[in-house]
Amino acid sequence: MNHAELTGKNLPDQPESATLEGRNKILGFWLFLGGETVLFGSLFAVFIGLRNQIGDGPSADELFKLGMVAAATLLLLTSSMTSVLAIQALHRKDIAKIYLWFIITGILGFAFLGLEIYEFFEYVHEGHTFSTSAFSSAFYTLVGFHGAHVAFGLLWLIALLLQMTKKGLTVVTAPKLYVFGLYWHFIDVVWVFIFTVVYLMGKVG
């Protein structure tokens, strides 16, 4: 049976790793996430070093509204759970549930991104712009870089679902969905660190 015939219910139990190409994609993506970890680690280090350099701008304690940030965190963590359910559906070859859970993941991701954009507008209105202080520059760079990763992930998810609509669930499309799941968990974990280091530490001083 060739790869073209390995579709739908004919797929093995773990279609993402059924071929050497699929396994290589997963390995390569883990290496990519290692590089992303180093990059985000550098941004965290810069933020921690500059978080008290507020100049004439508002402090983190004056600025942050934990209620809104907590709501955004809940949305993103819930989207991580729904992406897990989508990957479980992938292993069951349940195409309808793959669509369902990944679409819910996307909706939650867009809601998170909307709250983050709204948060930025609120901060700018309160005088906390990118150039206000070293703290504000570090804040927008770190949190904005994460937001850009969320936006990229949502566009990627849309493209993957459109591709699966055209080509179906195969040993070619399955690894792409799987590595997206890895990516989404990664940006969720990064956000947990942002929530802790940026927002919680900012409020407790």
mmCIF file of C-alpha atoms in Angstrom:
data_model
loop_
_atom_site.group_PDB
_atom_site.id
_atom_site.type_symbol
_atom_site.label_atom_id
_atom_site.label_comp_id
_atom_site.label_asym_id
_atom_site.label_seq_id
_atom_site.Cartn_x
_atom_site.Cartn_y
_atom_site.Cartn_z
ATOM 1 C CA MET A 1 0.000 0.000 0.000
ATOM 2 C CA ASN A 2 1.521 3.371 -1.016
ATOM 3 C CA HIS A 3 1.192 6.653 0.803
ATOM 4 C CA ALA A 4 -1.656 7.817 -1.418
ATOM 5 C CA GLU A 5 -3.705 4.807 -0.339
ATOM 6 C CA LEU A 6 -3.061 5.398 3.345
ATOM 7 C CA THR A 7 -6.052 7.619 4.050
ATOM 8 C CA GLY A 8 -8.978 7.713 6.469
ATOM 9 C CA LYS A 9 -9.653 4.429 8.272
ATOM 10 C CA ASN A 10 -6.742 2.737 6.483
ATOM 11 C CA LEU A 11 -4.264 4.798 8.476
ATOM 12 C CA PRO A 12 -2.168 3.206 11.238
ATOM 13 C CA ASP A 13 -2.863 4.063 14.881
ATOM 14 C CA GLN A 14 -0.263 6.842 14.944
ATOM 15 C CA PRO A 15 -0.361 8.214 11.399
ATOM 16 C CA GLU A 16 1.909 11.159 12.222
ATOM 17 C CA SER A 17 4.881 8.808 12.682
ATOM 18 C CA ALA A 18 3.910 6.100 10.185
ATOM 19 C CA THR A 19 6.534 7.196 7.648
ATOM 20 C CA LEU A 20 10.178 8.230 7.856
ATOM 21 C CA GLU A 21 9.193 11.630 6.451
ATOM 22 C CA GLY A 22 6.652 12.098 9.228
ATOM 23 C CA ARG A 23 9.140 11.112 11.943
ATOM 24 C CA ASN A 24 11.742 13.473 10.483
ATOM 25 C CA LYS A 25 9.239 16.334 10.499
ATOM 26 C CA ILE A 26 8.515 15.749 14.171
ATOM 27 C CA LEU A 27 12.218 15.511 15.072
ATOM 28 C CA GLY A 28 13.017 18.633 13.066
ATOM 29 C CA PHE A 29 10.211 20.505 14.757
ATOM 30 C CA TRP A 30 11.495 19.584 18.211
ATOM 31 C CA LEU A 31 14.848 21.082 17.190
ATOM 32 C CA PHE A 32 13.029 24.220 16.003
ATOM 33 C CA LEU A 33 11.244 24.497 19.352
ATOM 34 C CA GLY A 34 14.619 24.227 21.075
ATOM 35 C CA GLY A 35 15.765 27.311 19.185
ATOM 36 C CA GLU A 36 12.526 29.110 20.032
ATOM 37 C CA THR A 37 13.075 28.288 23.701
ATOM 38 C CA VAL A 38 16.499 29.958 23.615
ATOM 39 C CA LEU A 39 15.005 33.009 21.879
ATOM 40 C CA PHE A 40 12.188 33.423 24.385
ATOM 41 C CA GLY A 41 14.633 32.789 27.224
ATOM 42 C CA SER A 42 16.709 35.737 26.004
ATOM 43 C CA LEU A 43 13.620 37.977 25.892
ATOM 44 C CA PHE A 44 12.659 36.925 29.418
ATOM 45 C CA ALA A 45 16.177 37.715 30.651
ATOM 46 C CA VAL A 46 16.034 41.189 29.085
ATOM 47 C CA PHE A 47 12.601 41.848 30.571
ATOM 48 C CA ILE A 48 13.667 40.782 34.063
ATOM 49 C CA GLY A 49 16.691 43.046 33.825
ATOM 50 C CA LEU A 50 14.612 46.056 32.744
ATOM 51 C CA ARG A 51 11.305 45.553 34.532
ATOM 52 C CA ASN A 52 12.028 48.189 37.178
ATOM 53 C CA GLN A 53 13.272 50.808 34.700
ATOM 54 C CA ILE A 54 9.928 52.607 34.338
ATOM 55 C CA GLY A 55 11.154 56.190 33.806
ATOM 56 C CA ASP A 56 8.193 58.573 33.876
ATOM 57 C CA GLY A 57 5.717 55.882 32.859
ATOM 58 C CA PRO A 58 3.337 53.806 34.976
ATOM 59 C CA SER A 59 4.657 50.875 36.972
ATOM 60 C CA ALA A 60 3.561 47.309 36.386
ATOM 61 C CA ASP A 61 1.499 47.367 39.569
ATOM 62 C CA GLU A 62 -0.366 50.483 38.398
ATOM 63 C CA LEU A 63 -0.807 49.178 34.879
ATOM 64 C CA PHE A 64 -1.720 45.516 34.900
ATOM 65 C CA LYS A 65 -5.302 44.319 35.330
ATOM 66 C CA LEU A 66 -5.040 40.700 36.391
ATOM 67 C CA GLY A 67 -8.712 39.953 35.766
ATOM 68 C CA MET A 68 -8.392 40.475 32.019
ATOM 69 C CA VAL A 69 -5.043 38.705 31.873
ATOM 70 C CA ALA A 70 -6.453 35.761 33.836
ATOM 71 C CA ALA A 71 -9.353 35.522 31.361
ATOM 72 C CA ALA A 72 -6.890 35.483 28.462
ATOM 73 C CA THR A 73 -4.860 32.807 30.236
ATOM 74 C CA LEU A 74 -7.944 30.655 30.728
ATOM 75 C CA LEU A 75 -8.784 30.961 27.024
ATOM 76 C CA LEU A 76 -5.309 29.911 25.918
ATOM 77 C CA LEU A 77 -5.011 27.030 28.373
ATOM 78 C CA THR A 78 -8.444 25.763 27.339
ATOM 79 C CA SER A 79 -7.321 25.909 23.705
ATOM 80 C CA SER A 80 -4.367 23.727 24.653
ATOM 81 C CA MET A 81 -6.779 21.131 26.032
ATOM 82 C CA THR A 82 -8.927 21.204 22.887
ATOM 83 C CA SER A 83 -5.814 20.726 20.748
ATOM 84 C CA VAL A 84 -5.054 17.601 22.804
ATOM 85 C CA LEU A 85 -8.558 16.342 22.056
ATOM 86 C CA ALA A 86 -7.951 17.027 18.359
ATOM 87 C CA ILE A 87 -4.751 14.940 18.400
ATOM 88 C CA GLN A 88 -6.597 12.137 20.202
ATOM 89 C CA ALA A 89 -9.203 12.287 17.432
ATOM 90 C CA LEU A 90 -6.334 12.117 14.934
ATOM 91 C CA HIS A 91 -5.202 8.836 16.488
ATOM 92 C CA ARG A 92 -8.765 7.523 16.247
ATOM 93 C CA LYS A 93 -8.955 8.703 12.598
ATOM 94 C CA ASP A 94 -12.106 10.624 13.539
ATOM 95 C CA ILE A 95 -11.969 13.406 10.955
ATOM 96 C CA ALA A 96 -15.134 15.158 12.143
ATOM 97 C CA LYS A 97 -13.757 15.475 15.690
ATOM 98 C CA ILE A 98 -10.393 16.678 14.374
ATOM 99 C CA TYR A 99 -12.199 19.547 12.645
ATOM 100 C CA LEU A 100 -14.397 20.207 15.672
ATOM 101 C CA TRP A 101 -11.638 20.413 18.256
ATOM 102 C CA PHE A 102 -9.196 22.314 16.071
ATOM 103 C CA ILE A 103 -11.892 24.832 15.102
ATOM 104 C CA ILE A 104 -12.653 25.362 18.792
ATOM 105 C CA THR A 105 -8.905 25.726 19.387
ATOM 106 C CA GLY A 106 -8.807 28.418 16.705
ATOM 107 C CA ILE A 107 -11.814 30.280 18.119
ATOM 108 C CA LEU A 108 -10.245 30.319 21.586
ATOM 109 C CA GLY A 109 -6.942 31.457 20.091
ATOM 110 C CA PHE A 110 -8.611 34.348 18.263
ATOM 111 C CA ALA A 111 -10.415 35.321 21.480
ATOM 112 C CA PHE A 112 -7.093 35.348 23.343
ATOM 113 C CA LEU A 113 -5.501 37.459 20.630
ATOM 114 C CA GLY A 114 -8.430 39.886 20.724
ATOM 115 C CA LEU A 115 -8.015 40.362 24.486
ATOM 116 C CA GLU A 116 -4.283 40.916 24.074
ATOM 117 C CA ILE A 117 -4.806 43.568 21.397
ATOM 118 C CA TYR A 118 -7.438 45.253 23.577
ATOM 119 C CA GLU A 119 -5.008 45.144 26.506
ATOM 120 C CA PHE A 120 -2.325 46.872 24.431
ATOM 121 C CA PHE A 121 -4.750 49.628 23.378
ATOM 122 C CA GLU A 122 -5.675 50.185 27.034
ATOM 123 C CA TYR A 123 -2.037 50.443 28.069
ATOM 124 C CA VAL A 124 -1.215 52.898 25.276
ATOM 125 C CA HIS A 125 -4.207 55.009 26.351
ATOM 126 C CA GLU A 126 -2.738 55.091 29.859
ATOM 127 C CA GLY A 127 0.610 56.356 28.560
ATOM 128 C CA HIS A 128 2.424 53.022 28.394
ATOM 129 C CA THR A 129 3.780 53.053 24.830
ATOM 130 C CA PHE A 130 6.697 51.130 23.378
ATOM 131 C CA SER A 131 9.055 54.102 23.853
ATOM 132 C CA THR A 132 7.845 55.232 27.285
ATOM 133 C CA SER A 133 10.572 53.418 29.200
ATOM 134 C CA ALA A 134 12.975 50.486 29.103
ATOM 135 C CA PHE A 135 10.306 48.477 30.953
ATOM 136 C CA SER A 136 7.635 49.241 28.358
ATOM 137 C CA SER A 137 9.973 48.384 25.465
ATOM 138 C CA ALA A 138 10.878 45.046 27.068
ATOM 139 C CA PHE A 139 7.227 44.346 27.877
ATOM 140 C CA TYR A 140 5.889 44.971 24.369
ATOM 141 C CA THR A 141 8.763 43.061 22.789
ATOM 142 C CA LEU A 142 8.226 39.939 24.907
ATOM 143 C CA VAL A 143 4.429 39.888 25.033
ATOM 144 C CA GLY A 144 4.059 41.139 21.459
ATOM 145 C CA PHE A 145 6.480 38.501 20.180
ATOM 146 C CA HIS A 146 4.362 35.844 21.857
ATOM 147 C CA GLY A 147 1.217 37.389 20.363
ATOM 148 C CA ALA A 148 2.827 37.239 16.919
ATOM 149 C CA HIS A 149 3.439 33.516 17.488
ATOM 150 C CA VAL A 150 -0.234 33.057 18.377
ATOM 151 C CA ALA A 151 -1.305 34.923 15.212
ATOM 152 C CA PHE A 152 1.055 32.819 13.082
ATOM 153 C CA GLY A 153 -0.270 29.643 14.702
ATOM 154 C CA LEU A 154 -3.866 30.596 13.899
ATOM 155 C CA LEU A 155 -3.029 31.266 10.238
ATOM 156 C CA TRP A 156 -1.136 27.976 10.126
ATOM 157 C CA LEU A 157 -4.106 26.113 11.607
ATOM 158 C CA ILE A 158 -6.470 27.583 9.016
ATOM 159 C CA ALA A 159 -4.106 26.518 6.225
ATOM 160 C CA LEU A 160 -3.819 22.981 7.647
ATOM 161 C CA LEU A 161 -7.583 22.535 7.931
ATOM 162 C CA LEU A 162 -8.045 23.775 4.372
ATOM 163 C CA GLN A 163 -5.375 21.341 3.189
ATOM 164 C CA MET A 164 -7.057 18.465 5.017
ATOM 165 C CA THR A 165 -10.378 19.449 3.401
ATOM 166 C CA LYS A 166 -8.705 19.097 0.022
ATOM 167 C CA LYS A 167 -6.449 16.061 0.609
ATOM 168 C CA GLY A 168 -8.099 14.299 3.527
ATOM 169 C CA LEU A 169 -6.361 12.751 6.531
ATOM 170 C CA THR A 170 -3.256 10.989 5.224
ATOM 171 C CA VAL A 171 0.240 10.088 6.397
ATOM 172 C CA VAL A 172 1.281 13.358 4.752
ATOM 173 C CA THR A 173 -1.241 15.664 6.431
ATOM 174 C CA ALA A 174 -1.258 13.892 9.820
ATOM 175 C CA PRO A 175 2.331 14.881 10.799
ATOM 176 C CA LYS A 176 1.546 18.512 9.955
ATOM 177 C CA LEU A 177 -1.429 18.494 12.308
ATOM 178 C CA TYR A 178 0.661 16.797 14.986
ATOM 179 C CA VAL A 179 3.516 19.325 14.841
ATOM 180 C CA PHE A 180 0.960 22.129 14.972
ATOM 181 C CA GLY A 181 -0.244 20.585 18.235
ATOM 182 C CA LEU A 182 3.332 20.674 19.542
ATOM 183 C CA TYR A 183 3.651 24.319 18.490
ATOM 184 C CA TRP A 184 0.395 25.281 20.176
ATOM 185 C CA HIS A 185 1.414 23.615 23.438
ATOM 186 C CA PHE A 186 4.735 25.455 23.252
ATOM 187 C CA ILE A 187 3.145 28.897 22.989
ATOM 188 C CA ASP A 188 0.761 27.947 25.808
ATOM 189 C CA VAL A 189 3.706 27.032 28.058
ATOM 190 C CA VAL A 190 5.471 30.276 27.136
ATOM 191 C CA TRP A 191 2.344 32.201 28.111
ATOM 192 C CA VAL A 192 2.283 30.528 31.535
ATOM 193 C CA PHE A 193 5.801 31.882 32.092
ATOM 194 C CA ILE A 194 4.732 35.320 30.796
ATOM 195 C CA PHE A 195 1.731 35.341 33.117
ATOM 196 C CA THR A 196 3.972 34.447 36.056
ATOM 197 C CA VAL A 197 7.089 36.519 35.338
ATOM 198 C CA VAL A 198 5.488 39.581 33.737
ATOM 199 C CA TYR A 199 2.071 39.945 35.310
ATOM 200 C CA LEU A 200 2.160 38.215 38.702
ATOM 201 C CA MET A 201 5.679 39.395 39.560
ATOM 202 C CA GLY A 202 4.690 42.844 38.300
ATOM 203 C CA LYS A 203 1.754 43.036 40.685
ATOM 204 C CA VAL A 204 3.653 41.755 43.740
ATOM 205 C CA GLY A 205 6.650 43.990 42.996
#
